[in-house]
Short mmCIF file of C-alpha atoms in Angstrom, two decimals:
data_model
loop_
_atom_site.label_atom_id
_atom_site.label_comp_id
_atom_site.label_asym_id
_atom_site.label_seq_id
_atom_site.Cartn_x
_atom_site.Cartn_y
_atom_site.Cartn_z
CA THR T 1 201.56 -52.80 151.72
CA GLN T 2 199.80 -49.66 150.51
CA LEU T 3 196.80 -49.02 151.10
CA LEU T 4 196.06 -46.60 148.19
CA GLU T 5 198.22 -47.51 144.59
CA GLN T 6 197.87 -44.41 142.72
CA SER T 7 199.08 -45.14 138.61
CA PRO T 8 200.95 -44.01 137.30
CA GLN T 9 203.43 -42.89 139.61
CA PHE T 10 204.81 -39.90 136.85
CA LEU T 11 203.37 -38.46 133.73
CA SER T 12 204.13 -36.12 131.31
CA ILE T 13 201.59 -35.02 128.52
CA GLN T 14 201.39 -31.91 125.89
CA GLU T 15 198.59 -29.39 126.33
CA GLY T 16 195.52 -30.26 124.91
CA GLU T 17 195.76 -34.04 125.83
CA ASN T 18 194.01 -36.82 127.50
CA LEU T 19 194.69 -38.58 130.78
CA THR T 20 193.21 -40.24 133.48
CA VAL T 21 194.92 -41.21 136.34
CA TYR T 22 193.82 -44.24 139.31
CA CYS T 23 193.64 -44.36 142.24
CA ASN T 24 193.28 -48.30 143.57
CA SER T 25 192.67 -50.76 147.02
CA SER T 26 191.46 -53.99 147.81
CA SER T 27 189.30 -52.15 150.81
CA VAL T 28 186.57 -50.16 150.86
CA PHE T 29 186.80 -46.99 151.74
CA SER T 30 183.50 -44.51 153.27
CA SER T 31 184.86 -41.83 150.84
CA LEU T 32 187.18 -40.86 148.45
CA GLN T 33 188.68 -37.02 148.19
CA TRP T 34 191.25 -35.66 145.25
CA TYR T 35 193.73 -33.03 145.77
CA ARG T 36 195.86 -30.99 143.58
CA GLN T 37 199.34 -29.70 145.12
CA GLU T 38 201.94 -27.46 143.73
CA PRO T 39 204.98 -27.37 144.63
CA GLY T 40 205.83 -25.60 148.41
CA GLU T 41 202.04 -25.22 148.29
CA GLY T 42 199.43 -27.83 150.26
CA PRO T 43 196.83 -30.11 148.99
CA VAL T 44 194.05 -27.93 148.25
CA LEU T 45 190.61 -30.30 147.79
CA LEU T 46 189.62 -31.08 143.91
CA VAL T 47 185.93 -33.58 145.44
CA THR T 48 184.95 -35.92 147.77
CA VAL T 49 183.00 -38.99 146.56
CA VAL T 50 180.98 -41.43 148.47
CA THR T 51 178.62 -42.76 146.62
CA GLY T 52 179.74 -46.13 144.62
CA GLY T 53 179.73 -45.74 140.89
CA GLU T 54 179.51 -41.89 141.51
CA VAL T 55 181.00 -39.22 138.72
CA LYS T 56 181.57 -35.70 139.79
CA LYS T 57 182.55 -33.05 136.70
CA LEU T 58 184.41 -30.45 137.89
CA LYS T 59 185.17 -28.45 134.43
CA ARG T 60 187.48 -30.19 132.67
CA LEU T 61 187.80 -32.62 135.24
CA THR T 62 185.78 -36.20 135.64
CA PHE T 63 185.98 -37.82 138.98
CA GLN T 64 184.49 -41.65 139.34
CA PHE T 65 184.13 -43.60 142.28
CA GLY T 66 184.24 -47.42 141.92
CA ASP T 67 180.93 -49.22 142.10
CA ALA T 68 182.31 -51.17 145.07
CA ARG T 69 184.08 -47.90 147.01
CA LYS T 70 187.45 -49.81 146.25
CA ASP T 71 188.87 -47.13 143.64
CA SER T 72 188.41 -44.01 141.87
CA SER T 73 189.70 -42.35 138.66
CA LEU T 74 190.48 -38.47 137.82
CA HIS T 75 190.37 -37.90 134.26
CA ILE T 76 191.19 -34.35 132.54
CA THR T 77 190.17 -33.47 129.58
CA ALA T 78 191.36 -30.78 126.88
CA ALA T 79 194.83 -30.61 129.91
CA GLN T 80 196.24 -27.32 130.08
CA THR T 81 199.45 -26.17 131.93
CA GLY T 82 197.81 -25.22 134.71
CA ASP T 83 196.66 -28.00 135.61
CA THR T 84 200.36 -29.96 136.32
CA GLY T 85 200.94 -31.04 139.76
CA LEU T 86 200.91 -33.56 142.12
CA TYR T 87 197.25 -35.16 142.51
CA LEU T 88 197.07 -37.20 145.56
CA CYS T 89 193.56 -39.21 146.32
CA ALA T 90 192.44 -40.15 149.46
CA GLY T 91 190.05 -41.59 151.91
CA THR T 92 188.36 -42.81 154.81
CA GLN T 93 187.38 -46.34 155.95
CA GLY T 94 184.50 -46.93 158.39
CA GLY T 95 184.24 -43.77 160.62
CA SER T 96 187.65 -44.19 161.33
CA GLU T 97 189.09 -40.60 162.12
CA LYS T 98 192.38 -40.96 160.14
CA LEU T 99 192.46 -40.19 156.26
CA VAL T 100 194.67 -42.21 154.39
CA PHE T 101 196.60 -41.38 151.22
CA GLY T 102 198.31 -42.23 148.31
CA LYS T 103 201.30 -41.36 147.28
CA GLY T 104 199.99 -38.95 143.80
CA THR T 105 200.59 -38.86 140.41
CA LYS T 106 202.83 -36.40 139.97
CA LEU T 107 201.02 -34.50 136.21
CA THR T 108 203.46 -32.69 134.06
CA VAL T 109 201.52 -30.86 130.96
CA ASN T 110 204.27 -28.99 128.41
CA PRO T 111 203.03 -26.30 126.33
CA GLU J 1 193.42 -18.59 150.34
CA THR J 2 194.86 -18.08 153.37
CA GLY J 3 192.37 -20.36 155.55
CA VAL J 4 194.79 -22.09 157.07
CA THR J 5 198.39 -20.76 157.12
CA GLN J 6 201.38 -21.77 158.97
CA THR J 7 204.75 -20.38 160.21
CA PRO J 8 207.85 -19.92 159.22
CA ARG J 9 207.34 -21.07 155.33
CA HIS J 10 210.42 -22.89 155.38
CA LEU J 11 213.30 -23.60 158.59
CA VAL J 12 216.68 -24.76 158.82
CA MET J 13 217.52 -26.27 161.82
CA GLY J 14 220.71 -28.03 163.92
CA MET J 15 220.02 -31.10 165.88
CA THR J 16 220.62 -28.91 169.47
CA ASN J 17 217.80 -26.91 168.54
CA LYS J 18 214.37 -26.54 169.65
CA LYS J 19 212.07 -24.89 167.22
CA SER J 20 208.14 -24.94 166.95
CA LEU J 21 206.14 -24.31 163.93
CA LYS J 22 202.93 -22.84 164.06
CA CYS J 23 199.30 -23.40 162.70
CA GLU J 24 196.27 -20.66 162.48
CA GLN J 25 193.43 -21.76 160.98
CA HIS J 26 190.26 -18.97 159.63
CA LEU J 27 187.51 -21.36 159.10
CA GLY J 28 185.62 -21.51 162.68
CA HIS J 29 187.03 -25.44 162.23
CA ASN J 30 187.13 -27.50 165.50
CA ALA J 31 189.29 -29.90 164.69
CA MET J 32 193.39 -29.54 163.59
CA TYR J 33 195.56 -31.71 162.32
CA TRP J 34 199.57 -32.44 161.93
CA TYR J 35 201.08 -34.34 158.88
CA LYS J 36 204.28 -34.89 157.54
CA GLN J 37 205.57 -35.52 153.81
CA SER J 38 208.52 -36.89 152.82
CA ALA J 39 210.05 -37.79 149.77
CA LYS J 40 208.78 -40.59 148.39
CA LYS J 41 206.02 -41.65 151.23
CA PRO J 42 202.65 -40.99 151.47
CA LEU J 43 201.47 -37.61 153.79
CA GLU J 44 201.01 -39.33 157.60
CA LEU J 45 199.56 -38.29 159.96
CA MET J 46 200.70 -37.13 163.02
CA PHE J 47 198.44 -35.32 165.88
CA VAL J 48 194.66 -35.12 166.00
CA TYR J 49 193.24 -32.61 167.73
CA ASN J 50 189.47 -32.13 168.42
CA PHE J 51 188.54 -29.09 170.14
CA LYS J 52 191.75 -28.42 171.48
CA GLU J 53 191.92 -32.43 172.82
CA GLN J 54 194.01 -34.77 171.28
CA THR J 55 192.12 -37.95 169.91
CA GLU J 56 194.92 -39.28 168.11
CA ASN J 57 198.47 -39.77 168.30
CA ASN J 58 199.75 -41.43 165.27
CA SER J 59 202.71 -43.46 166.96
CA VAL J 60 204.80 -40.16 166.69
CA PRO J 61 208.72 -39.99 168.77
CA SER J 62 208.08 -37.80 171.38
CA ARG J 63 210.85 -35.47 169.94
CA PHE J 64 208.04 -33.61 168.39
CA SER J 65 205.30 -32.11 170.63
CA PRO J 66 202.09 -31.10 169.74
CA GLU J 67 199.79 -28.26 171.23
CA CYS J 68 197.03 -27.20 170.77
CA PRO J 69 195.53 -24.27 172.97
CA ASN J 70 192.67 -23.39 171.58
CA SER J 71 190.46 -24.55 168.33
CA SER J 72 192.34 -21.76 166.62
CA HIS J 73 196.06 -22.69 166.87
CA LEU J 74 197.94 -25.54 166.61
CA PHE J 75 201.78 -25.98 167.73
CA LEU J 76 204.64 -28.52 166.50
CA HIS J 77 207.12 -27.86 169.10
CA LEU J 78 210.66 -29.38 167.96
CA HIS J 79 213.49 -30.21 169.95
CA THR J 80 216.45 -32.93 168.77
CA LEU J 81 215.15 -33.79 165.74
CA GLN J 82 217.29 -36.04 163.46
CA PRO J 83 218.39 -35.05 159.55
CA GLU J 84 215.27 -37.47 158.47
CA ASP J 85 213.24 -35.50 160.14
CA SER J 86 213.21 -33.32 156.97
CA ALA J 87 210.32 -33.28 155.50
CA LEU J 88 207.32 -31.24 154.75
CA TYR J 89 205.33 -31.07 157.60
CA LEU J 90 201.44 -29.56 157.00
CA CYS J 91 198.85 -28.69 159.07
CA ALA J 92 195.09 -28.89 158.08
CA SER J 93 191.80 -28.29 159.54
CA SER J 94 187.73 -29.79 159.48
CA GLN J 95 184.50 -28.66 160.47
CA GLY J 96 184.12 -32.04 162.44
CA LEU J 97 186.39 -35.62 163.09
CA THR J 98 187.42 -36.68 159.67
CA GLY J 99 185.20 -39.96 160.13
CA ALA J 100 181.89 -38.19 160.21
CA GLY J 101 182.40 -36.78 156.93
CA TYR J 102 184.16 -33.39 157.33
CA GLU J 103 186.45 -32.27 154.47
CA GLN J 104 189.92 -31.04 155.76
CA TYR J 105 191.66 -27.79 154.49
CA PHE J 106 195.20 -27.47 154.17
CA GLY J 107 198.06 -24.89 154.77
CA PRO J 108 201.13 -24.12 152.42
CA GLY J 109 203.27 -26.28 155.18
CA THR J 110 206.30 -25.70 156.66
CA ARG J 111 209.46 -26.84 154.68
CA LEU J 112 212.07 -28.19 157.61
CA THR J 113 215.44 -29.17 157.18
CA VAL J 114 217.25 -30.50 160.07
CA THR J 115 221.10 -30.29 159.62
#
């Protein structure tokens, strides 16, 4: 059983479109992080959310943490080809040293 | 960004070889991690070191042997690996342990192929 479920698994869109990807769990997380990983590279941290209901914006990216701290979403406005990559969510629970990852959403933005 | 570096970037080894992966962080962090990333699986934590002491071994087979001589360097020694060990091995570091709220920063990874 996967602790963090990400959907969709794959997403292919045209440049300029908007999109939302999801990270869901039946468990409560102390914090959730979003990473973007490009082929052949390690994940790069985009944002950390820690408070239920929190919304953070990073240019065209909007991140939301669910009120119950069990889920999160990433919304991209007017996608660009440079947004292409694997988007990973990861979370920590109750003081555990482990960062638990989802399988990721592979996003392709076509010109 | 060269905060966390890993060498080599690519490695092909036979099942009877012995090799080592190296990770170095230039961020002044105290905690370092090894992860395995396989196709169709989420990133799996392997080992955690804090101030050079191992704090987590996530049931990793003994053919993987970590070494942390100081807070800036982390090694993963490999011997008698299996083809299913082929994966991207990622190193990460953080100022303190993740459970205390510190964020992890990843290196570019070593792509390992076991033949």
